[in-house]
Structure formats: structure tokens, C-alpha cells
Amino acid sequence: MKKRTIKSKLAISITLFALPLMTTLSFGQDFFKAHTNINPYQYEIAKEKTFEHAAVSSAHALASMVGAAIMQDGGNAFDAAIAVQFSLAVVFPAAGNIGGGGFMLARKTNGELIGLDYREEAPAKASRDMYLDENGNPYPNKSTRGAMASGIPGSVAGMLSIHAYAKIPLAKLIEPAIELAAFGFVISESEAKGLNANRNNFIKNSSSESAFTKKEIWKAGDTLIQPELALTLKRIQEKGAAGFYEGPTADYIVKEMSHSGGIITLEDLKKYSPKFRKPIEFDYKDHHIISFAPPSSGGILLAQMMKLIAPFDISKMEHNTAASVSLMVEAQRRAYADRAEHMGDPDFWKVPTKTLVSDHYLKQRMADYQPGIKGSSKITNAGQIHESEQTTHFSIIDKEGNMVAITTTLNDSYGNKTIVAGAGFILNNEMDDFSLKAGVPNMYGAIGGIANSIQAGKRMLSSMAPTLVTLNNKPYLTIGTPGGTTIPNQVYEGLIGIIDFKMSLKQSIDEPRFHHQWIPDNIMLETEFPEETEKALKAMGYNTLKRGHFGRMDGVQISSNGKRIAAGDKRGDDSVAGY
Ligand code: GLY
């Protein structure tokens, strides 16, 4: 695979460029001075590599390199995860964040599983119909743009909770992010495109100018410096949670709210705390799969879909043929119908998790499946239960075998397109992940009902599926991806590729993907999807739609000889690092 180099076009030394910042804000360059092999002004994207001890795969080369360096300095996978998340908040502003939320799924070497939910939460002033006009119709863009679209951010509180499992002082783990923000880093072509495409949105939705908008258009090789974000990170470094949820940062967030009618208060911020969730676990053909529980639908959907197809020998049907895709789609149809009806924040809605993933229930769900015959979303609805696209993922395995999978999100690319004045970070538009009105689709076309209706203090239903796999009770794989409602399907297809079709991690990640989510009743296919299969699916009666890429899957796998194989998705700038 050809390596891509991202380098500065500036002839002047970047240190000179950043000198005024360094003195006024009194920042050092301790981390990058100590790790001279990482150069934020010239670095390479590495898509697949095998390492002896530890590896990271993330959406950005610099974040992966920071994570690997932290582990080489004696940190474990949790230390690396914290450093990667804060670094992504700087180098991948479209989704890496401190203004959003996420889920961490981890397995310690002693087998202990940790599911940490730092998902955003509806503010105290939120209410069921807050995005509906007087006729009961959703206001355009109110749940997606501007301060009103944001839930209370959870990422910083999440990182502080994860620190309980880490070895290195928090201040050191935040340091690389501070330096990247204060001294800048060189952006790639896709980053330049993303910033240019969102320029008008940033200006329209934010109360003041920010580091993301400049007079000229952004080009690959430009340096992005974020002084306000550097100061915010410095406050977190010095004061921990209080550096974000109280004091100047909290004041800046609340001030930004008043600019476009947002409702997050100082009290909401002070009260936010992450929650531990018991992961979803199931077996699939010798592999033990672990994924995230509600308020994400990801783990339940993955368990349902893999268990629904387990009785069929899919490996004989061959990869991405009409037979294998049709089988997998019929499982997707059934699982996503259940998502719309039964899934929401378990603290507000009794999610029938046990039943939804039980063998008995799933056997009934597939009873009307006929190989080669298209199902119908008019006929297949959610099961009767009788009992009480822009996100980012990174995967880490350290030298001891601790596995961490984190999927974190602002929801849409660059969230609600609002940069908090004075604090320099983008806020999420996660409120759109609630069901604004029963049966009305959100930005991913997903519908929902009362299980996922808005209530103060409730967490909106997610599709994120940070996933771990063990083999013979030993760590084997960590994987995940962004992509809204396509996430569980991508992880499902990735795992089936590895387990049933015996693909390498990299091949399985790069293969063309398909997506069905019950409603609308069509299969979305990536542009490169085999035409022959599409024709055969159409002949079976399926409605197919070609669309661009979805997701950017990043994983780390342990080989039979104990090495760490890391793979980053071809679909983005995703890059791996390790040692
Ligand atoms: N915002 C995307 C998700 O949580 O599923």
C-alpha cells in the first residue's frame, strides 16, 4: 500500500509561526520535543502494519502516533485512549471532540469488561415536542444546527472516568493535544475540503469567528492552529472536570447557547456524569463477541443479526453475492424494526434486551425467511415483546492485551456547526438522535417512537458499536466505525468477513458495504459494490440505491503469534501506529 505524506507548504519554521502563542500562553512543546519521530508538520498515513507489542488505529495519523508513543512510554491502552481522544478533538474536528460524547468498551487482561457511557444527555429544559411547530411538524434544522441541537457534552467526563484504569498522570495525557492545538498541525486534502465546505455554516451558526474560518480557502498543507481550544484543554489539564463543566469553559458554553436559543445551563453541565453499562455478549462460531448496550442500539443489533444468520452456512454462499447479501439484509430488516420500537435510554425506557437477543425470540423472527426471496418491511414489523455520519472510532490493544474500543461523536460532521466562542470547540447536534416525533425520520432516515422520545436527562438512542472479540477467552480483535445507523451493519459485515469469509482485517474493512435499516425498504450499496450482485438482488425484488462511502472502520487484531495487526479504513485518512 502506497504511503501518503502530509506535509507543510510553509517555508517558514512553524516554531517561529507559533512563537507569539508560546509566550502569551506559556506553553511548552514537551511532548513533541521528547518524541522527535512525530512531526505534526510532516507525517505519513499508514493503512496497515504489524507491531510487536501494541497498536492504535484511528481516524488520524497524529492521534494514532500519540497513542502509540504513550504506550511506548509505559502507558497502557487506557492511557493511550485518553491521549487519542483529546488529540482527535484537535486534529479531527469533524468528529473527534470534547463537545460531544461516546462509548468506551474495554476488556482488561484479567477478563474484566468495562462499558462506559459518556453519551450526551438532554438538558433539564428539554421536552418531548421541543422541535415541533404549532402544527406538530418538526422545524427544519432546529435539531441539527445551532445551540438548540446540542445535548450536554460527555466526552471530558468520560475521559476522566477512564483515567481510573490508566497509569500515567492525566496532565501528561492531555499535553500532546494542547501542543497540537497551540502549535498547530498540517491538514490533509480531505480536512481542507471539510473545513471549506462548512465555512458558511460555521459563520452562520457561531457567535464569533474561530480558528476554522479564515479569509482564504483552506488547502492541503496549511497549518491549523487553535489557540482557544489550547486554552480550554489547558484548563482541563489543570482543573480536571471543573476545567470544562465549571468556570470559564462552562461560562463560554452557556454564553454560546444564548446566541442561538440553546438551553444548556451551568447547572446541566455541573450535573453531568458518565454511567457504566453492562456490555452485550454473545457467541458466534467459536468467537465471543462483546459490544455496547443501550443507550446504544449497536450491541443488540449486532447480536440479533449475527445470531439470526448463524444457523446458515454463509461461507458457502461466498462474499457479497446475492445469496449472502440477501440473507444478511433479511436479518438487518428484522433487527432494525426492533430498534425503532424497543430501544432507548434504559434509565427511561424498559429495553427488553434479554428477550431481543434470546435464541427463542430470534428463532421466531427468522421463521418466515425464505432464501432468495425478498422480505417486506410492510409485513416485517418489530417483534411483539412480552416482558415487563459523523462519528469516529478508534481501536487500541496494548502489550499486556488490554483492549479498548471507543466510538465518539458530534453526530453530524462538525456537529451543530457551532464553535463555542472563547473555548474553540464544536458542539454536538446529538439531540437529532432522539425521535422528534413518532414515525418522523431523523437525519439518518431512522424512525422511532416513545422509547426514544425526548425527556429531560435522557440519553438519545445511538447506533455506535465499539466491539471486542475474544477467542478461547483470549483477546483477539477490537473494531468499530462511524456512520450513524449504518454502524451496526458495518461491524456486522466486517466481522462476518473475518470469521466466515476468512478475510484479513484490512480486506474485510475495505470491502464494499451494504446497508438496510427496515425503513426505507431499500438496500444502500457503496459505489464499488459488485454490479452483478446488484443485478441479482434487483431480480429478487430488492430496491437498491448506490451511494458514496459509509463509515471508516478501524481495528486491531492479535495474530496467532501474538503480534498486533492494525488496519485503518481506505475510506479516509485513517492511520495506524504502534511499536
Ligand atoms: N450520532 C450517531 C450515533 O450515535 O449513532
XYZ file of C-alpha atoms and ligand atoms in Angstrom:
584
model
C 0.000 0.000 0.000
C 1.354 3.387 -1.019
C 2.082 5.669 1.917
C 0.672 9.172 1.840
C 2.736 12.018 3.277
C 1.040 15.096 4.660
C 3.465 17.988 4.843
C 3.572 21.709 5.398
C 3.735 24.004 2.399
C 5.056 26.782 4.587
C 8.676 27.672 4.057
C 8.910 29.419 7.437
C 9.613 27.407 10.535
C 6.423 26.549 12.354
C 8.091 27.214 15.682
C 8.585 30.832 14.646
C 4.990 30.950 13.445
C 3.763 29.808 16.860
C 6.210 31.819 18.954
C 3.773 34.577 19.993
C 1.325 31.927 21.208
C 4.013 30.103 23.107
C 4.960 33.196 25.080
C 1.499 34.636 25.691
C 0.003 31.308 26.717
C 3.236 29.934 28.210
C 3.002 26.540 26.547
C 5.990 24.277 26.193
C 6.485 21.708 23.475
C 7.415 18.942 25.871
C 5.673 16.007 24.226
C 6.798 16.588 20.663
C 10.292 17.529 21.815
C 10.507 14.177 23.587
C 9.106 12.333 20.566
C 11.046 13.805 17.695
C 9.845 10.993 15.419
C 6.356 12.579 15.459
C 6.289 15.728 13.401
C 2.893 17.489 13.182
C 4.117 19.367 10.087
C 5.143 16.307 8.131
C 3.708 12.870 8.749
C 2.651 9.773 6.876
C -0.603 7.888 6.733
C -0.079 4.144 7.319
C -3.019 1.921 6.445
C -1.849 -1.470 7.673
C 1.076 -2.528 9.840
C 2.026 -5.292 12.208
C 3.639 -4.368 15.524
C 5.384 -6.472 18.161
C 3.696 -5.078 21.275
C 0.895 -2.523 20.957
C -1.112 -0.722 18.287
C -3.659 2.001 17.632
C -5.894 2.527 14.643
C -7.753 5.827 14.446
C -9.095 8.453 12.058
C -5.882 10.491 12.157
C -2.192 9.608 11.851
C -1.110 12.089 14.533
C -3.642 10.791 17.071
C -2.561 7.191 16.403
C 1.115 8.163 16.769
C 0.380 9.958 20.050
C -1.397 6.843 21.391
C 1.476 4.576 20.380
C 4.057 6.911 21.974
C 2.092 6.995 25.230
C 2.158 3.171 25.337
C 5.852 3.114 24.491
C 6.374 5.489 27.435
C 4.845 2.896 29.783
C 1.169 3.715 29.434
C -1.497 1.085 28.886
C -4.403 1.040 26.417
C -6.466 3.292 28.714
C -3.719 5.928 28.878
C -3.462 5.757 25.096
C -7.250 6.032 24.688
C -7.385 9.258 26.711
C -4.474 10.780 24.783
C -6.007 9.691 21.445
C -9.459 11.103 22.266
C -8.054 14.515 23.303
C -5.729 14.565 20.268
C -8.593 13.710 17.906
C -10.509 16.652 19.391
C -7.749 18.822 17.896
C -6.650 17.095 14.693
C -10.047 15.718 13.621
C -12.520 18.492 14.434
C -15.251 16.936 12.252
C -15.863 14.200 14.827
C -13.054 13.892 17.359
C -14.359 16.051 20.127
C -14.698 17.444 23.589
C -18.115 18.895 22.707
C -19.807 15.550 22.076
C -19.993 12.139 23.690
C -19.278 8.476 23.157
C -18.925 4.974 24.467
C -15.858 3.076 25.620
C -15.838 -0.681 25.646
C -12.788 -2.302 27.187
C -11.553 -5.685 28.287
C -8.760 -5.830 30.804
C -6.254 -8.679 30.675
C -7.948 -10.245 33.696
C -11.123 -10.584 31.625
C -12.985 -7.703 33.320
C -15.269 -5.872 30.902
C -15.915 -2.142 31.167
C -18.696 -0.392 29.290
C -18.574 3.357 29.884
C -21.399 5.514 28.567
C -20.432 9.174 28.199
C -23.216 9.875 25.727
C -24.701 13.374 25.650
C -27.826 13.989 27.718
C -30.937 16.088 27.090
C -30.772 19.314 29.136
C -33.190 19.849 32.062
C -35.256 22.256 29.949
C -35.716 19.682 27.131
C -39.200 18.352 26.417
C -40.828 15.868 24.057
C -42.132 18.342 21.468
C -39.346 20.907 21.634
C -38.545 20.599 17.911
C -42.170 20.720 16.689
C -44.016 23.789 15.428
C -47.604 24.689 16.333
C -48.880 22.214 13.731
C -46.851 19.413 15.242
C -44.291 19.318 12.417
C -40.530 19.359 13.048
C -38.890 22.774 12.475
C -36.274 22.393 9.729
C -32.702 22.230 11.128
C -33.631 23.011 14.733
C -32.353 19.640 15.971
C -29.309 19.707 13.702
C -27.930 23.272 13.563
C -27.042 25.787 16.229
C -27.013 25.608 20.010
C -30.549 24.193 20.297
C -29.328 20.953 18.669
C -26.832 20.100 21.408
C -27.069 17.633 24.217
C -24.914 18.117 27.328
C -21.411 17.032 26.249
C -19.998 13.924 27.933
C -16.555 13.366 26.404
C -14.442 15.162 29.016
C -16.219 13.468 31.932
C -15.788 10.166 30.077
C -12.026 10.621 29.750
C -11.726 11.461 33.436
C -13.626 8.257 34.358
C -11.415 6.167 32.078
C -8.407 7.567 33.892
C -9.226 5.276 36.849
C -7.795 2.426 34.695
C -4.747 4.336 33.451
C -1.195 4.568 34.765
C 0.097 7.966 33.626
C -0.988 11.315 35.193
C -3.871 12.908 33.278
C -1.890 16.108 32.709
C 0.619 14.186 30.607
C -2.093 12.520 28.544
C -3.662 15.871 27.621
C -0.306 17.509 26.855
C 0.020 16.284 23.230
C -3.449 17.661 22.412
C -2.578 21.023 23.963
C 0.600 21.229 21.906
C -1.189 20.213 18.707
C -3.774 22.943 19.323
C -1.285 25.645 20.367
C 1.413 24.998 17.755
C -0.778 23.600 15.011
C -0.577 20.688 12.642
C -0.674 20.336 8.904
C -4.015 19.406 7.372
C -4.728 16.927 4.586
C -6.747 17.488 1.449
C -9.891 15.930 2.905
C -9.595 18.060 6.051
C -9.203 21.192 3.907
C -12.293 20.181 1.899
C -14.308 19.564 5.078
C -13.425 22.955 6.565
C -14.138 24.787 3.282
C -17.471 23.007 2.798
C -18.594 24.024 6.294
C -17.231 27.578 6.289
C -20.617 29.286 5.761
C -22.309 27.035 8.297
C -19.652 27.870 10.901
C -20.119 31.592 10.285
C -23.915 31.388 10.309
C -24.223 29.301 13.478
C -21.424 30.653 15.681
C -21.423 33.882 17.660
C -17.881 34.817 16.650
C -15.028 33.964 14.301
C -12.975 30.878 15.006
C -9.794 29.105 14.017
C -11.764 27.142 11.403
C -12.625 30.119 9.223
C -10.042 32.297 7.549
C -10.198 34.688 4.617
C -8.630 32.357 2.073
C -9.802 28.842 1.420
C -8.012 26.004 3.208
C -5.552 23.918 1.210
C -3.800 20.646 1.924
C -0.530 21.518 3.662
C -1.925 24.532 5.560
C -1.338 24.643 9.309
C -4.380 24.724 11.610
C -3.664 26.426 14.949
C -6.419 26.511 17.595
C -5.360 28.871 20.437
C -8.759 28.963 22.182
C -9.002 25.185 22.174
C -5.453 25.017 23.566
C -6.559 27.179 26.495
C -9.655 25.047 27.089
C -7.534 21.891 27.137
C -5.089 23.615 29.483
C -7.970 24.358 31.885
C -8.940 20.664 31.806
C -5.298 19.730 32.350
C -5.105 21.972 35.414
C -8.567 21.535 36.935
C -9.915 18.212 35.623
C -13.720 18.108 35.177
C -14.076 21.571 36.684
C -11.913 22.893 33.827
C -14.750 22.034 31.439
C -18.021 21.688 33.354
C -17.436 24.747 35.558
C -15.562 28.045 35.391
C -14.690 29.855 32.145
C -15.358 26.896 29.780
C -18.853 26.340 31.187
C -19.479 30.096 31.009
C -18.421 30.135 27.335
C -20.777 27.223 26.520
C -23.748 28.890 28.205
C -22.960 32.206 26.505
C -22.885 30.428 23.121
C -26.311 28.962 23.990
C -27.821 32.410 24.314
C -26.597 33.285 20.789
C -28.932 30.820 19.072
C -31.528 29.909 21.678
C -29.838 26.867 23.210
C -30.990 25.548 26.557
C -27.928 24.021 28.249
C -27.385 25.698 31.637
C -24.484 25.872 34.094
C -26.465 23.501 36.317
C -26.823 20.942 33.443
C -23.061 20.992 32.894
C -22.202 20.646 36.570
C -24.559 17.685 36.979
C -23.366 15.610 34.002
C -21.776 12.277 34.810
C -20.902 9.160 32.779
C -22.567 5.812 33.507
C -21.289 2.259 33.444
C -23.314 -0.180 31.293
C -23.151 -3.951 31.257
C -21.943 -4.915 27.762
C -23.904 -7.150 25.364
C -22.135 -10.514 24.973
C -22.846 -13.442 22.663
C -21.090 -16.296 20.903
C -20.764 -16.624 17.155
C -18.960 -19.651 15.699
C -16.168 -20.058 18.293
C -15.853 -16.318 18.725
C -17.112 -14.412 21.744
C -18.412 -11.001 20.687
C -18.810 -8.090 23.106
C -20.479 -4.835 22.133
C -22.239 -1.812 23.583
C -25.570 -1.879 25.411
C -28.357 0.732 25.398
C -28.482 3.677 25.122
C -26.733 2.368 22.043
C -28.687 0.063 19.794
C -25.351 -1.123 18.346
C -24.693 -4.163 20.523
C -28.253 -5.507 20.422
C -28.460 -5.098 16.635
C -25.112 -6.827 16.162
C -26.136 -9.709 18.423
C -29.509 -10.056 16.708
C -28.133 -10.000 13.174
C -25.251 -12.380 13.806
C -27.455 -14.802 15.718
C -30.175 -14.618 13.032
C -27.751 -15.753 10.325
C -25.745 -18.196 12.475
C -27.859 -21.255 11.515
C -26.993 -20.729 7.822
C -23.646 -21.679 6.341
C -22.942 -18.275 4.833
C -19.343 -19.146 3.953
C -20.668 -21.456 1.213
C -22.650 -18.580 -0.311
C -19.475 -16.550 -0.942
C -18.838 -12.951 -0.054
C -21.069 -10.141 -1.416
C -23.109 -12.469 -3.633
C -26.880 -12.059 -3.909
C -27.368 -15.145 -1.694
C -25.165 -13.940 1.185
C -26.256 -10.290 0.944
C -29.944 -11.213 0.840
C -29.584 -13.406 3.948
C -27.731 -10.652 5.802
C -30.222 -7.985 4.685
C -33.204 -10.001 5.928
C -31.510 -10.113 9.328
C -30.897 -6.347 9.124
C -34.582 -5.738 8.303
C -35.763 -7.621 11.393
C -33.207 -6.133 13.778
C -33.747 -2.519 12.685
C -37.538 -2.919 13.014
C -36.910 -3.798 16.660
C -34.597 -0.810 17.021
C -37.343 1.624 16.056
C -39.831 0.179 18.531
C -37.977 -1.166 21.516
C -34.727 0.718 22.030
C -33.969 3.861 24.001
C -32.194 5.025 27.142
C -32.626 2.125 29.616
C -32.893 4.599 32.515
C -36.121 5.941 30.990
C -37.480 3.018 28.962
C -37.526 -0.657 29.753
C -35.489 -2.034 26.852
C -36.259 -5.775 26.574
C -32.599 -6.579 25.944
C -32.657 -10.150 27.226
C -35.574 -11.121 25.001
C -34.320 -9.275 21.943
C -31.094 -11.284 21.895
C -32.551 -14.580 23.135
C -32.322 -17.692 20.934
C -36.032 -18.369 21.346
C -37.106 -14.912 20.145
C -34.628 -14.807 17.261
C -35.691 -18.242 16.016
C -39.254 -16.946 15.658
C -38.053 -13.755 13.960
C -36.399 -15.708 11.148
C -39.213 -18.286 10.818
C -40.685 -16.583 7.726
C -37.313 -16.125 5.978
C -37.162 -17.811 2.570
C -33.737 -17.957 0.910
C -33.643 -15.977 -2.337
C -36.962 -14.212 -1.674
C -37.081 -10.546 -0.722
C -38.866 -9.798 2.546
C -41.089 -6.780 3.101
C -40.911 -4.044 5.715
C -44.705 -3.729 5.469
C -45.026 -7.281 6.729
C -41.999 -7.439 9.000
C -42.573 -5.141 11.927
C -40.983 -5.011 15.337
C -41.367 -8.228 17.272
C -44.005 -8.467 19.980
C -42.167 -8.455 23.253
C -43.986 -9.867 26.212
C -41.933 -8.714 29.131
C -42.002 -6.166 31.549
C -22.441 10.080 9.635
C -20.201 11.789 11.567
C -18.692 9.929 14.344
C -15.270 8.424 14.810
C -13.905 5.192 16.174
C -10.522 4.079 17.415
C -9.163 0.719 18.494
C -6.228 0.002 20.786
C -4.514 -3.139 22.098
C -1.557 -2.743 24.441
C 1.322 -5.073 25.192
C -0.486 -6.761 28.099
C -3.536 -7.483 25.967
C -5.863 -4.792 27.335
C -8.301 -3.959 24.541
C -10.068 -0.606 24.190
C -12.668 0.311 21.584
C -14.038 3.852 21.612
C -16.636 5.318 19.314
C -17.196 9.014 19.895
C -19.355 11.522 18.104
C -20.617 15.015 17.470
C -23.376 13.281 15.420
C -23.181 15.129 12.102
C -19.840 16.087 10.558
C -18.688 19.116 12.629
C -21.734 18.605 14.893
C -24.124 21.532 15.079
C -21.579 23.687 13.149
C -21.297 25.959 16.168
C -17.906 26.792 17.610
C -18.082 27.852 21.256
C -16.693 31.404 21.255
C -13.722 31.727 23.575
C -13.419 27.959 24.038
C -12.679 26.968 20.419
C -14.511 23.640 20.166
C -17.505 22.449 18.182
C -20.732 21.361 19.869
C -22.669 18.225 19.036
C -26.103 18.030 17.387
C -26.924 14.785 19.139
C -30.490 15.848 20.040
C -31.392 14.783 16.471
C -30.728 11.174 17.521
C -33.908 11.331 19.616
C -37.169 10.541 17.903
C -38.531 14.086 17.442
C -41.973 12.764 16.573
C -43.154 9.169 16.249
C -42.565 7.947 12.693
C -40.668 11.060 11.524
C -37.182 10.134 10.274
C -34.071 11.776 11.695
C -31.020 12.747 9.626
C -30.167 9.067 9.130
C -33.697 8.282 7.963
C -34.216 6.306 11.181
C -37.603 6.413 12.798
C -38.527 5.754 16.388
C -41.292 6.095 18.884
C -41.873 6.629 22.552
C -38.866 4.515 23.614
C -36.609 7.216 22.183
C -38.749 10.334 22.739
C -37.148 13.414 24.300
C -37.176 13.773 28.067
C -35.014 15.921 30.335
C -31.955 13.990 31.490
C -32.465 11.174 28.952
C -29.731 9.973 26.591
C -30.635 9.728 22.904
C -30.538 6.313 21.231
C -27.269 5.666 19.447
C -26.105 3.160 16.850
C -22.480 3.212 17.907
C -20.986 -0.234 18.309
C -17.480 -0.302 19.734
C -16.864 -4.050 19.631
C -14.384 -6.537 21.065
C -13.874 -10.184 20.176
C -12.186 -12.899 22.203
C -11.116 -16.340 21.019
C -10.771 -19.126 23.598
C -11.202 -16.455 26.258
C -8.149 -14.579 24.984
C -8.105 -11.064 23.472
C -8.417 -11.214 19.676
C -9.916 -8.146 17.992
C -11.148 -4.619 18.595
C -13.179 -2.911 15.885
C -15.718 -0.156 15.238
C -16.713 2.610 12.836
C -18.650 5.869 12.421
C -21.713 6.169 10.187
C -24.946 6.715 12.156
C -27.424 3.904 11.655
C -25.071 2.129 9.253
C -22.651 1.429 12.135
C -24.051 -1.912 13.390
C -24.330 -3.159 9.799
C -20.738 -2.231 9.014
C -19.423 -4.006 12.107
C -21.655 -6.999 11.287
C -20.299 -7.160 7.727
C -16.733 -6.649 8.957
C -16.974 -9.491 11.466
C -18.654 -11.875 9.009
C -15.860 -11.072 6.534
C -13.222 -12.085 9.075
C -14.999 -15.024 10.711
C -16.911 -16.641 7.839
C -15.058 -15.484 4.745
C -11.586 -15.759 6.344
C -10.504 -12.315 5.204
C -7.666 -10.346 6.740
C -8.751 -7.466 8.974
C -7.701 -4.960 6.313
C -9.506 -6.734 3.487
C -12.685 -7.059 5.479
C -12.547 -3.370 6.402
C -12.029 -2.266 2.798
C -14.637 -4.482 1.094
C -17.689 -2.652 -0.371
C -20.553 -2.389 2.125
C -24.340 -2.580 2.032
C -26.980 -1.251 4.410
C -30.651 -1.975 5.071
C -32.456 -0.454 8.060
C -36.017 -1.778 7.739
C -37.417 1.590 6.690
C -36.880 2.748 3.990
C -37.166 -0.722 2.435
C -34.127 -0.494 0.190
C -30.527 -1.643 0.217
C -27.918 1.084 0.079
C -24.778 -0.026 -1.717
C -21.389 1.619 -1.806
C -20.356 2.741 -5.286
C -17.796 -0.067 -5.661
C -20.331 -2.785 -4.787
C -20.243 -5.596 -7.410
C -22.687 -4.783 -10.213
C -23.518 -8.425 -10.805
C -24.709 -8.828 -7.236
C -26.767 -5.658 -7.503
C -28.441 -7.008 -10.656
C -29.204 -10.315 -8.950
C -30.628 -8.549 -5.892
C -32.872 -6.449 -8.127
C -34.039 -9.618 -9.828
C -35.065 -10.918 -6.385
C -37.199 -7.775 -5.983
C -34.909 -5.637 -3.842
C -34.778 -1.911 -4.364
C -31.114 -0.856 -4.427
C -29.530 2.569 -4.202
C -25.891 3.366 -4.875
C -24.276 5.906 -2.582
C -20.809 7.082 -1.611
C -18.750 5.533 1.137
C -20.159 4.930 4.541
C -18.033 4.670 7.642
C -14.349 4.412 8.379
C -13.702 1.159 10.179
C -10.564 0.916 12.313
C -9.372 -2.221 14.054
C -6.541 -4.010 15.797
C -6.235 -7.793 15.824
C -3.882 -10.158 17.632
C -2.223 -12.665 15.314
C -1.650 -16.324 16.203
C 1.926 -15.439 17.170
C 0.859 -12.626 19.457
C 1.626 -9.655 17.197
C -0.705 -6.650 16.824
C -2.094 -6.275 13.300
C -3.537 -2.792 12.904
C -5.676 -1.710 9.963
C -7.190 1.646 9.027
C -10.032 2.116 6.583
C -9.163 3.068 3.000
C -12.195 5.384 3.062
C -10.496 8.227 4.990
C -7.175 9.475 6.315
C -7.332 6.698 8.923
C -3.922 5.574 10.008
C -2.260 3.075 12.324
C 0.695 3.289 14.677
C 2.332 1.093 17.264
C 5.602 -0.328 18.424
N -24.790 10.005 16.367
C -24.664 8.737 15.834
C -24.969 7.660 16.808
O -24.796 7.845 17.993
O -25.418 6.630 16.421
